Short mmCIF file of C-alpha atoms and ligand atoms in Angstrom, two decimals:
data_model
loop_
_atom_site.label_atom_id
_atom_site.label_comp_id
_atom_site.label_asym_id
_atom_site.label_seq_id
_atom_site.Cartn_x
_atom_site.Cartn_y
_atom_site.Cartn_z
CA MET A 1 140.02 31.17 118.28
CA ALA A 2 136.83 33.07 118.61
CA ARG A 3 133.64 31.32 119.53
CA LYS A 4 130.93 30.71 116.95
CA THR A 5 127.54 32.26 117.55
CA VAL A 6 124.26 31.95 115.69
CA VAL A 7 122.50 35.24 115.13
CA PRO A 8 118.95 35.08 113.77
CA PHE A 9 118.26 37.57 111.00
CA GLY A 10 114.54 38.11 110.46
CA PRO A 11 111.72 37.21 110.04
CA GLN A 12 111.10 40.71 111.42
CA HIS A 13 113.90 43.07 110.48
CA PRO A 14 113.97 46.75 109.53
CA VAL A 15 115.36 46.06 106.03
CA LEU A 16 112.81 43.36 105.26
CA PRO A 17 109.39 44.27 103.94
CA GLU A 18 108.47 40.59 104.05
CA PRO A 19 109.39 37.79 106.43
CA ILE A 20 112.38 35.58 105.72
CA HIS A 21 114.53 34.05 108.38
CA ILE A 22 118.26 33.57 107.97
CA ASP A 23 120.41 31.95 110.63
CA LEU A 24 123.81 33.60 110.52
CA VAL A 25 126.68 31.59 111.94
CA MET A 26 129.05 34.30 113.12
CA GLU A 27 132.61 34.48 114.27
CA ASP A 28 133.21 37.92 115.73
CA GLU A 29 131.82 40.28 113.09
CA LYS A 30 132.21 37.87 110.19
CA VAL A 31 129.49 35.64 108.82
CA LEU A 32 130.73 32.08 108.34
CA GLU A 33 127.58 30.53 107.05
CA ALA A 34 124.01 31.52 106.31
CA VAL A 35 121.10 29.10 106.60
CA PRO A 36 117.85 30.38 105.10
CA ASN A 37 114.47 29.34 106.39
CA ILE A 38 111.34 30.15 104.41
CA GLY A 39 107.67 29.35 104.74
CA PHE A 40 106.27 32.10 106.93
CA ILE A 41 103.69 33.27 104.43
CA HIS A 42 102.90 30.14 102.51
CA ARG A 43 99.30 30.36 101.32
CA GLY A 44 99.01 27.32 99.09
CA LEU A 45 98.04 29.25 95.97
CA GLU A 46 99.22 26.44 93.70
CA GLY A 47 96.87 24.09 95.52
CA LEU A 48 93.91 26.30 94.64
CA ALA A 49 94.28 25.04 91.06
CA ASP A 50 91.88 22.19 91.76
CA LYS A 51 89.27 24.42 93.40
CA ARG A 52 89.06 27.24 90.86
CA ASP A 53 88.50 26.70 87.17
CA PHE A 54 91.26 27.69 84.83
CA ASN A 55 89.77 31.10 84.05
CA GLU A 56 89.26 32.00 87.69
CA LEU A 57 92.71 30.71 88.60
CA LEU A 58 94.20 33.63 86.66
CA TYR A 59 92.93 36.01 89.33
CA VAL A 60 94.40 33.82 92.05
CA VAL A 61 97.75 33.60 90.26
CA GLU A 62 97.90 37.37 89.82
CA ARG A 63 97.58 37.78 93.56
CA THR A 64 100.70 35.75 94.28
CA CYS A 65 102.52 39.00 94.86
CA GLY A 66 101.60 42.65 94.73
CA ILE A 67 104.71 43.79 92.88
CA CYS A 68 105.06 41.31 90.04
CA SER A 69 101.34 40.63 89.68
CA PHE A 70 101.26 41.48 85.99
CA GLY A 71 104.10 39.08 85.24
CA HIS A 72 102.45 36.23 87.09
CA GLY A 73 99.19 36.70 85.25
CA ASN A 74 101.06 37.00 81.98
CA GLY A 75 103.07 33.83 82.51
CA TYR A 76 100.06 31.75 83.50
CA VAL A 77 97.95 33.03 80.62
CA GLN A 78 100.75 32.31 78.16
CA ALA A 79 101.07 28.76 79.46
CA VAL A 80 97.34 28.08 79.04
CA GLU A 81 97.37 29.71 75.61
CA LYS A 82 100.27 27.48 74.63
CA ILE A 83 98.33 24.38 75.63
CA MET A 84 95.21 25.49 73.77
CA ASP A 85 97.25 26.60 70.77
CA VAL A 86 95.85 30.12 70.76
CA GLU A 87 97.61 32.91 68.89
CA ILE A 88 96.65 36.24 70.41
CA PRO A 89 96.28 39.39 68.28
CA ASP A 90 99.32 41.62 67.82
CA ARG A 91 97.73 44.56 69.58
CA ALA A 92 97.17 42.45 72.69
CA LYS A 93 100.81 41.35 72.59
CA PHE A 94 102.02 44.93 72.51
CA LEU A 95 99.62 46.00 75.24
CA ARG A 96 100.96 43.22 77.43
CA THR A 97 104.48 44.41 76.69
CA ILE A 98 103.64 47.99 77.65
CA TRP A 99 102.00 46.95 80.91
CA ALA A 100 104.79 44.54 81.74
CA GLU A 101 107.37 47.30 81.29
CA ILE A 102 105.43 49.85 83.34
CA ALA A 103 105.15 47.19 86.05
CA ARG A 104 108.88 46.57 85.81
CA MET A 105 109.55 50.27 86.34
CA HIS A 106 107.26 50.27 89.33
CA SER A 107 109.03 47.27 90.81
CA HIS A 108 112.54 48.63 90.20
CA LEU A 109 111.64 52.04 91.62
CA LEU A 110 110.20 50.39 94.71
CA TRP A 111 113.41 48.44 95.11
CA LEU A 112 115.67 51.45 94.54
CA GLY A 113 113.73 53.30 97.21
CA LEU A 114 114.10 50.43 99.66
CA GLN A 115 117.78 50.26 98.86
CA ALA A 116 118.22 53.97 99.58
CA ASP A 117 116.25 53.55 102.79
CA GLN A 118 118.44 50.60 103.70
CA PHE A 119 121.64 52.64 103.78
CA GLY A 120 119.90 55.50 105.50
CA PHE A 121 119.49 57.91 102.58
CA GLU A 122 115.93 58.86 103.50
CA SER A 123 115.52 61.85 101.21
CA LEU A 124 116.56 59.81 98.20
CA PHE A 125 114.07 57.15 99.25
CA TYR A 126 111.26 59.70 99.31
CA GLU A 127 112.34 61.15 95.99
CA ILE A 128 112.26 57.74 94.30
CA TRP A 129 108.89 56.85 95.74
CA ARG A 130 107.55 60.20 94.59
CA ILE A 131 108.58 59.25 91.06
CA ARG A 132 107.07 55.81 91.53
CA GLU A 133 103.75 57.41 92.35
CA LYS A 134 103.59 58.71 88.77
CA VAL A 135 104.08 55.17 87.50
CA LEU A 136 101.30 53.90 89.77
CA ASP A 137 99.00 56.64 88.53
CA LEU A 138 99.72 55.57 84.96
CA LEU A 139 98.83 52.01 85.84
CA GLU A 140 95.60 53.11 87.46
CA LEU A 141 94.77 55.24 84.46
CA THR A 142 95.28 52.42 81.98
CA THR A 143 94.19 49.32 83.87
CA GLY A 144 92.06 50.58 86.75
CA GLY A 145 94.24 49.00 89.42
CA ARG A 146 97.32 50.40 91.10
CA LEU A 147 99.03 47.13 91.95
CA ILE A 148 96.86 44.32 90.63
CA PHE A 149 95.63 44.88 87.14
CA SER A 150 93.55 41.88 86.03
CA VAL A 151 93.67 43.01 82.41
CA ASN A 152 94.76 39.70 80.94
CA LYS A 153 92.48 36.93 79.88
CA ILE A 154 93.05 33.70 78.09
CA GLY A 155 93.14 34.75 74.46
CA GLY A 156 94.20 38.36 74.84
CA VAL A 157 93.52 41.38 77.03
CA ILE A 158 90.26 42.92 78.19
CA LYS A 159 91.18 46.59 78.09
CA ASP A 160 92.60 48.84 75.46
CA ILE A 161 94.83 51.86 75.88
CA GLY A 162 93.32 54.68 73.85
CA ASP A 163 95.36 57.27 71.99
CA ASP A 164 94.93 59.92 74.67
CA LYS A 165 96.14 57.50 77.32
CA MET A 166 99.11 56.57 75.14
CA LYS A 167 99.96 60.25 75.00
CA ALA A 168 99.66 60.50 78.78
CA ILE A 169 102.08 57.57 79.10
CA LEU A 170 104.58 59.25 76.78
CA THR A 171 104.49 62.63 78.55
CA ASN A 172 104.84 60.93 81.92
CA MET A 173 107.75 58.86 80.60
CA SER A 174 109.61 62.04 79.68
CA SER A 175 109.16 63.56 83.12
CA ILE A 176 110.07 60.29 84.85
CA GLU A 177 113.18 60.04 82.71
CA LYS A 178 114.21 63.56 83.69
CA ASP A 179 113.70 62.84 87.38
CA MET A 180 115.48 59.52 87.16
CA ARG A 181 118.59 61.15 85.68
CA VAL A 182 119.03 63.04 88.96
CA VAL A 183 118.49 59.86 90.96
CA GLN A 184 120.95 57.98 88.79
CA LYS A 185 123.58 60.67 89.27
CA THR A 186 123.07 60.51 93.01
CA PHE A 187 123.30 56.75 93.22
CA MET A 188 126.25 56.46 90.88
CA GLY A 189 128.22 59.48 92.02
CA ASP A 190 127.54 59.82 95.72
CA TYR A 191 130.49 59.05 97.94
CA SER A 192 128.47 57.53 100.78
CA VAL A 193 126.53 55.22 98.47
CA GLN A 194 129.75 53.98 96.93
CA SER A 195 131.40 53.36 100.27
CA ARG A 196 128.48 51.21 101.36
CA THR A 197 128.13 49.18 98.17
CA LYS A 198 131.37 48.97 96.17
CA GLY A 199 133.16 45.64 96.52
CA ILE A 200 130.49 44.27 98.83
CA GLY A 201 128.85 40.92 98.15
CA VAL A 202 130.86 40.10 95.06
CA LEU A 203 129.79 37.06 93.06
CA THR A 204 131.82 36.05 90.03
CA LYS A 205 130.36 34.92 86.75
CA ASP A 206 131.29 31.29 87.46
CA GLN A 207 129.72 31.35 90.89
CA ILE A 208 126.51 32.78 89.48
CA HIS A 209 126.51 30.14 86.80
CA GLU A 210 126.92 27.35 89.34
CA LEU A 211 124.32 28.71 91.74
CA GLY A 212 121.79 29.35 89.02
CA ALA A 213 121.01 32.95 89.92
CA VAL A 214 118.70 34.83 87.60
CA GLY A 215 117.71 38.32 86.59
CA PRO A 216 119.56 41.47 87.58
CA VAL A 217 121.72 39.51 90.05
CA ALA A 218 123.06 37.37 87.21
CA ARG A 219 123.31 40.30 84.81
CA ALA A 220 125.30 42.35 87.32
CA SER A 221 127.95 39.60 87.25
CA GLY A 222 128.21 39.67 83.49
CA ILE A 223 125.80 36.91 82.45
CA SER A 224 123.78 38.35 79.62
CA ARG A 225 120.59 36.40 80.17
CA ASP A 226 117.22 38.03 79.76
CA MET A 227 114.11 35.97 79.06
CA ARG A 228 112.57 38.86 77.15
CA LYS A 229 115.02 37.92 74.41
CA LEU A 230 112.92 34.77 73.86
CA GLY A 231 110.55 37.11 72.06
CA TYR A 232 107.30 36.38 73.88
CA ASP A 233 104.59 39.08 73.77
CA GLY A 234 105.79 41.97 71.67
CA TYR A 235 109.43 41.68 72.71
CA GLY A 236 110.35 39.87 69.50
CA MET A 237 109.51 43.01 67.55
CA ILE A 238 111.35 45.39 69.86
CA ASP A 239 114.99 46.32 69.72
CA PHE A 240 116.84 46.00 73.01
CA GLU A 241 119.87 44.36 74.59
CA PRO A 242 120.16 42.84 78.07
CA ILE A 243 121.87 45.23 80.47
CA THR A 244 124.93 43.81 82.15
CA SER A 245 127.76 44.85 84.37
CA VAL A 246 131.03 43.06 85.10
CA PHE A 247 131.70 43.82 88.75
CA GLY A 248 129.13 41.56 90.44
CA ASP A 249 128.95 43.61 93.65
CA CYS A 250 126.06 45.47 95.27
CA PHE A 251 126.97 48.64 93.37
CA ALA A 252 126.74 46.79 90.05
CA ARG A 253 123.30 45.45 90.96
CA ILE A 254 122.08 48.97 91.68
CA ASP A 255 123.63 50.12 88.42
CA VAL A 256 121.94 47.36 86.41
CA ARG A 257 118.51 48.07 87.85
CA LEU A 258 118.88 51.80 87.36
CA ARG A 259 119.77 51.31 83.71
CA GLU A 260 116.89 48.86 83.34
CA VAL A 261 114.47 51.61 84.32
CA PHE A 262 115.73 53.64 81.36
CA GLN A 263 115.60 50.55 79.19
CA SER A 264 111.94 50.06 80.17
CA ILE A 265 111.20 53.64 79.21
CA ASP A 266 112.82 52.98 75.86
CA ILE A 267 110.87 49.74 75.32
CA ILE A 268 107.60 51.47 76.18
CA ARG A 269 108.36 54.21 73.64
CA GLN A 270 109.18 51.65 70.95
CA ALA A 271 106.06 49.63 71.74
CA ILE A 272 103.80 52.67 71.58
CA ASP A 273 105.46 53.59 68.31
CA LYS A 274 104.97 50.13 66.78
CA ILE A 275 101.63 49.07 68.23
CA PRO A 276 99.22 48.01 65.46
CA GLN A 277 95.47 48.61 65.45
CA GLY A 278 93.19 45.64 65.71
CA GLU A 279 91.39 43.18 67.90
CA LEU A 280 92.12 42.84 71.61
CA SER A 281 91.38 39.16 72.02
CA VAL A 282 90.35 36.00 70.25
CA ASN A 283 87.57 33.71 71.36
CA VAL A 284 88.75 30.63 73.15
CA LYS A 285 86.55 27.58 73.38
CA GLY A 286 86.92 24.37 75.35
CA ASN A 287 89.20 23.34 78.14
CA PRO A 288 92.98 23.01 78.06
CA ASN A 289 94.37 19.52 77.64
CA GLY A 290 98.11 18.97 77.83
CA GLU A 291 101.06 20.61 79.47
CA ALA A 292 103.17 23.68 78.87
CA LEU A 293 106.15 25.42 80.36
CA VAL A 294 106.66 29.13 79.94
CA ARG A 295 109.62 31.26 80.93
CA ILE A 296 109.23 34.99 81.27
CA GLU A 297 111.36 37.79 82.64
CA GLN A 298 109.93 39.25 85.80
CA PRO A 299 111.45 42.40 87.29
CA ARG A 300 113.41 40.11 89.62
CA GLY A 301 114.49 37.64 86.98
CA GLU A 302 113.41 34.55 85.14
CA ALA A 303 110.15 33.01 86.34
CA ILE A 304 108.89 29.62 85.21
CA TYR A 305 105.22 28.69 84.85
CA TYR A 306 104.19 25.11 84.39
CA VAL A 307 100.61 24.06 83.73
CA HIS A 308 99.44 20.48 83.39
CA SER A 309 95.81 20.03 82.46
CA ASN A 310 93.54 17.11 81.67
CA GLY A 311 90.78 18.46 79.47
CA THR A 312 88.44 19.40 82.32
CA LYS A 313 87.69 22.83 83.73
CA PHE A 314 90.21 22.30 86.53
CA ILE A 315 93.88 22.03 85.77
CA ASP A 316 95.87 19.24 87.38
CA ARG A 317 98.94 21.11 88.41
CA TYR A 318 100.07 24.66 88.32
CA ARG A 319 103.66 25.29 89.30
CA ASN A 320 105.52 28.54 89.55
CA ARG A 321 109.27 28.86 90.09
CA THR A 322 109.88 32.43 91.12
CA PRO A 323 113.10 34.42 90.68
CA THR A 324 113.76 35.04 94.37
CA PHE A 325 113.71 31.31 95.00
CA ALA A 326 116.46 30.90 92.42
CA ASN A 327 118.43 33.76 93.93
CA LEU A 328 118.45 32.49 97.50
CA PRO A 329 121.45 30.15 97.03
CA ALA A 330 123.35 33.07 95.53
CA LEU A 331 122.45 35.16 98.57
CA CYS A 332 123.76 32.51 100.99
CA GLU A 333 127.00 32.26 99.04
CA MET A 334 127.29 36.04 99.04
CA LEU A 335 126.80 36.21 102.80
CA LYS A 336 129.74 33.92 103.53
CA GLY A 337 132.61 36.00 104.80
CA ALA A 338 130.58 39.20 104.88
CA ASN A 339 130.63 41.75 107.64
CA TYR A 340 127.60 41.71 109.89
CA ALA A 341 126.87 45.33 109.02
CA ASP A 342 126.60 44.47 105.33
CA VAL A 343 124.13 41.60 105.73
CA GLY A 344 121.06 43.81 105.38
CA MET A 345 122.51 45.41 102.26
CA MET A 346 123.14 42.06 100.61
CA VAL A 347 119.73 40.69 101.46
CA VAL A 348 118.13 43.73 99.87
CA THR A 349 120.27 43.66 96.72
CA ILE A 350 118.79 40.37 95.51
CA ASP A 351 115.43 42.16 95.67
CA PRO A 352 113.78 39.51 97.81
CA CYS A 353 110.12 38.93 97.12
CA ILE A 354 109.09 36.45 99.75
CA SER A 355 105.39 36.34 98.84
CA CYS A 356 106.37 35.05 95.42
CA THR A 357 108.89 32.60 96.83
CA GLU A 358 106.44 30.97 99.19
CA ARG A 359 103.27 31.37 97.11
CA MET B 1 133.03 67.34 98.71
CA ALA B 2 131.11 67.78 95.54
CA ARG B 3 130.52 64.05 95.45
CA ILE B 4 128.82 64.12 98.82
CA MET B 5 126.53 66.95 97.79
CA ARG B 6 125.10 65.32 94.65
CA PHE B 7 121.58 65.38 95.97
CA ALA B 8 121.79 68.76 97.70
CA SER B 9 120.25 70.79 94.88
CA THR B 10 117.19 68.50 94.75
CA MET B 11 116.84 68.66 98.50
CA LEU B 12 117.08 72.45 98.55
CA ALA B 13 114.59 72.77 95.70
CA ASN B 14 112.18 70.52 97.56
CA LEU B 15 112.23 72.90 100.51
CA PHE B 16 110.45 75.53 98.42
CA LYS B 17 108.06 73.29 96.47
CA PRO B 18 104.54 72.50 97.64
CA PRO B 19 104.08 68.91 98.84
CA VAL B 20 103.18 66.31 96.21
CA THR B 21 100.73 64.63 98.54
CA THR B 22 97.15 65.93 98.68
CA LYS B 23 95.19 66.93 101.73
CA TYR B 24 92.87 63.95 101.75
CA PRO B 25 90.06 63.82 103.03
CA ALA B 26 89.69 67.62 102.89
CA GLU B 27 90.58 67.39 99.21
CA PRO B 28 88.65 64.60 97.48
CA ILE B 29 90.56 61.98 95.49
CA ASP B 30 90.45 62.18 91.76
CA PHE B 31 89.83 58.67 90.42
CA PRO B 32 90.58 58.05 86.77
CA GLU B 33 87.79 56.60 84.69
CA GLY B 34 87.76 52.81 84.93
CA SER B 35 89.39 52.71 88.35
CA ARG B 36 88.60 49.51 90.22
CA GLY B 37 86.76 50.63 93.31
CA HIS B 38 83.66 48.59 93.98
CA ILE B 39 80.98 46.57 92.21
CA GLU B 40 77.62 48.15 91.51
CA ILE B 41 74.54 46.29 90.36
CA GLU B 42 71.53 47.40 88.35
CA ILE B 43 69.20 45.14 90.25
CA ASP B 44 66.29 45.72 87.85
CA LYS B 45 68.16 44.02 85.03
CA CYS B 46 69.29 41.04 87.10
CA ILE B 47 67.61 37.71 86.33
CA SER B 48 69.04 35.79 89.33
CA CYS B 49 70.97 33.44 87.09
CA SER B 50 73.78 33.03 89.71
CA LEU B 51 76.54 33.06 87.09
CA CYS B 52 78.31 35.86 88.95
CA ALA B 53 78.23 33.94 92.23
CA LEU B 54 79.45 30.72 90.61
CA ASN B 55 82.37 32.42 88.87
CA CYS B 56 83.58 34.80 91.57
CA PRO B 57 87.10 33.64 92.52
CA ALA B 58 86.69 35.03 96.02
CA GLY B 59 83.18 33.71 96.58
CA ALA B 60 81.98 37.17 97.56
CA ILE B 61 78.56 37.09 95.91
CA LYS B 62 75.48 35.22 97.08
CA VAL B 63 72.40 34.96 94.89
CA ASP B 64 69.07 33.65 96.13
CA ARG B 65 66.86 32.68 93.22
CA VAL B 66 63.72 32.16 95.24
CA LYS B 67 63.87 35.37 97.24
CA GLY B 68 65.38 37.32 94.37
CA THR B 69 68.23 38.77 96.38
CA TRP B 70 71.76 39.61 95.36
CA GLU B 71 74.27 40.02 98.17
CA ILE B 72 77.92 41.02 98.08
CA ASN B 73 80.49 40.83 100.82
CA ARG B 74 82.44 44.01 100.20
CA MET B 75 85.44 42.88 102.21
CA ASP B 76 85.81 39.57 100.34
CA CYS B 77 85.55 41.09 96.89
CA VAL B 78 89.00 41.53 95.35
CA GLN B 79 87.84 43.81 92.50
CA CYS B 80 88.94 41.40 89.81
CA GLY B 81 86.01 42.29 87.60
CA TYR B 82 85.35 38.73 86.46
CA CYS B 83 81.69 38.91 87.48
CA THR B 84 81.18 41.93 85.22
CA ILE B 85 82.47 39.86 82.30
CA LYS B 86 80.39 36.82 83.18
CA CYS B 87 77.02 38.50 83.80
CA PRO B 88 74.81 37.72 80.78
CA LYS B 89 72.66 40.83 81.36
CA LYS B 90 75.66 43.14 81.84
CA CYS B 91 74.09 44.54 84.98
CA LEU B 92 77.26 44.49 87.09
CA HIS B 93 79.66 47.40 86.80
CA MET B 94 83.06 48.20 88.26
CA MET B 95 82.87 51.74 89.64
CA PRO B 96 85.53 54.05 91.11
CA GLY B 97 85.55 54.68 94.85
CA TYR B 98 86.87 52.22 97.39
CA THR B 99 84.88 50.58 100.15
CA GLU B 100 85.64 52.34 103.41
CA PRO B 101 87.55 50.41 106.04
CA GLU B 102 85.38 49.08 108.82
CA LYS B 103 85.65 46.94 111.89
CA GLU B 104 83.14 44.42 110.70
CA LYS B 105 82.54 42.76 107.38
CA LYS B 106 80.24 44.78 105.25
CA PHE B 107 77.45 43.14 103.30
CA ASP B 108 75.27 44.89 100.76
CA LEU B 109 71.94 43.30 99.97
CA PHE B 110 69.85 44.11 96.93
CA GLN B 111 66.29 42.92 96.46
CA ARG B 112 64.68 42.46 93.07
CA ASP B 113 61.26 43.95 92.47
CA PRO B 114 58.72 41.30 93.62
CA ALA B 115 56.25 42.34 90.92
CA VAL B 116 58.83 41.68 88.19
CA MET B 117 59.72 38.36 89.76
CA GLU B 118 56.04 37.38 89.97
CA ALA B 119 55.56 38.25 86.31
CA GLU B 120 58.64 36.24 85.45
CA ARG B 121 57.39 33.28 87.45
CA LYS B 122 54.00 33.44 85.74
CA LYS B 123 55.67 33.60 82.34
CA LYS B 124 57.79 30.63 83.24
CA ALA B 125 54.80 28.67 84.49
CA GLU B 126 52.92 29.53 81.33
CA ALA B 127 55.82 28.46 79.19
CA ALA B 128 56.13 25.24 81.15
CA ALA B 129 52.43 24.54 80.80
CA LYS B 130 52.66 25.24 77.08
CA ALA B 131 55.62 22.93 76.73
CA ALA B 132 53.81 20.20 78.68
CA ALA B 133 50.73 20.60 76.51
CA ALA B 134 52.81 20.46 73.35
CA LYS B 135 54.51 17.32 74.61
CA LYS B 136 51.19 15.72 75.42
CA SER B 137 49.70 16.48 72.04
CA LEU B 138 52.85 15.23 70.32
CA ALA B 139 52.69 11.97 72.27
CA ALA B 140 49.01 11.56 71.45
CA LYS B 141 49.74 12.20 67.79
CA LYS B 142 52.47 9.62 67.74
CA ALA B 143 50.31 7.01 69.44
CA ALA B 144 47.56 7.66 66.92
CA GLU B 145 50.00 7.36 64.03
CA ALA B 146 51.40 4.10 65.37
CA ALA B 147 47.91 2.70 65.80
CA ALA B 148 47.01 3.72 62.27
CA LYS B 149 50.16 2.04 60.91
CA ALA B 150 49.44 -1.16 62.78
CA ALA B 151 45.90 -1.20 61.45
CA GLU B 152 47.02 -0.45 57.90
CA SER B 153 49.56 -3.24 57.51
CA PRO B 154 48.84 -6.40 59.45
CA ALA B 155 51.25 -8.10 57.08
CA ALA B 156 54.17 -6.17 58.49
CA ALA B 157 53.20 -7.31 61.95
CA LYS B 158 53.02 -10.87 60.67
CA SER B 159 56.46 -10.80 59.06
CA GLU B 160 58.15 -10.19 62.39
CA PRO B 161 57.75 -13.68 63.80
CA THR B 162 59.22 -15.14 60.58
CA LYS B 163 62.37 -13.12 61.19
CA ALA B 164 62.56 -14.51 64.67
CA GLU B 165 62.22 -18.01 63.28
CA GLN B 166 65.06 -17.46 60.86
CA LYS B 167 67.52 -16.48 63.55
CA PRO B 168 68.15 -19.85 65.16
CA ALA B 169 68.51 -21.34 61.66
CA ASP B 170 71.28 -18.82 60.87
CA GLN B 171 73.10 -19.63 64.01
CA ALA B 172 73.00 -23.30 63.31
S1 LIG C 1 84.90 41.74 91.25
FE1 LIG C 1 85.73 39.66 91.40
S2 LIG C 1 85.85 39.25 93.59
FE2 LIG C 1 84.49 41.02 93.34
S3 LIG C 1 82.46 40.17 93.26
FE3 LIG C 1 83.16 40.34 91.14
S4 LIG C 1 84.08 38.34 90.65
FE4 LIG C 1 83.87 38.47 92.90
S1 LIG C 2 75.19 37.21 86.62
FE1 LIG C 2 74.08 39.16 86.40
S2 LIG C 2 71.97 38.54 85.96
FE2 LIG C 2 73.01 36.71 86.76
S3 LIG C 2 72.59 36.77 88.98
FE3 LIG C 2 74.55 37.82 88.67
S4 LIG C 2 73.99 39.96 88.48
FE4 LIG C 2 72.11 38.80 88.17
#
């Protein structure tokens, strides 16, 4: 009988861009149990709700995380709009959809790069981040910011994408698609990638269902759940299907995210095709009074925004349940029985975003 | 073997391509129009209303109404652009070009033209004096009217006590 040892994983670890601590109870090279410990970068953003008025809070909410900033702003704005019973113009809805999808591409490409870096495929990592640079340039061109866009407001958006910029998006999409085909072939066909990821960290559909995992982690195990299907923003007028896989291992999660990049390109093309002319925003008067709950699909999965307000400038409670928080139980389950060498791989495949988780 | 070499063609091609990165700072950066770099103010248009300072989520702006100064802490500003929306005179603009990194916090102070401020103050004082005068004359007019009414109808003044007498009777 081997002795049990506790090996700390993180908060500083080469595979982790952000700090999370996991205590691994090990027996020889096998993990018996994983105990997560979060709270290293808690900033109390939700608590700022009673110090900033509801318009200013949008800029605070957007800065929850640098990768899913557009989604956070979008979710919060939708919640306030729901309380105030505001219907935003169609053009604003489509613009939000376009930006959300470009942001999704940027997030997935960042993750794919980190994943390649994680198993030591440095040149693939550089290649992916080179492609991601084009996406960032597009974001800067259309919103002015590379990571944090601040283009939403309560009642619509503040910036328009002109026809020439739409064209620039489309031409860039074609070149990104071409580049991504090579990357996809490499990820899907390379022997070394497969040997590191196939059959590792398998979660079945039932397990995922019980643990309440969301986003690409759930979809890789065959649960076809995508909040974009709720039809918020312009998604109701766009034709797409959630991307799923049946294997539930690390390879399937890479596969799902890769195909989601192509899906995003497709959604952007459809949105640019269907976008109507018209106003960008409607005037909103008064303060919100009531409560609302909004679910949106972030690049990492379903995020929940809850706003409770009392008719004054300051809202009572703003709550945000982020996808990584929902995926942590799935990660701990996945780690049980894993080899120590695969721990880093599994932690990265849930696409951990600790800033979001701890807010 | 072929499966190991999937990426080889890309890697080989990259050996002969120029780098995608630019030679900054030798080669200047090309900012797209509307890039969020820093806030600029047209200080001549500013009326020291403080709306920008009150609404800045980061609390980066300080406005002094008396001295007529407008100060921004460049390191605190998060380039959200909310002040440019809130400014009633539209004198704040988001311009391309980032603030350079520095060891200490960088403040930029702008001073409004004292002559303009003096003129504004005079105008305000004049307006206030006018308003006060108008109020005075209105009050005087009202007093005169009331006096005239009282003089015109002593009967109305007389009827009031009768009303007061009726009240206790009603209650009983
Ligand atoms: S851009 Fe935002 S953070 Fe900067 S000064 Fe204006 S309101 Fe404040
Ligand atoms: S909101 Fe505009 S006019 Fe008012 S103090 Fe600020 S810069 Fe000046």
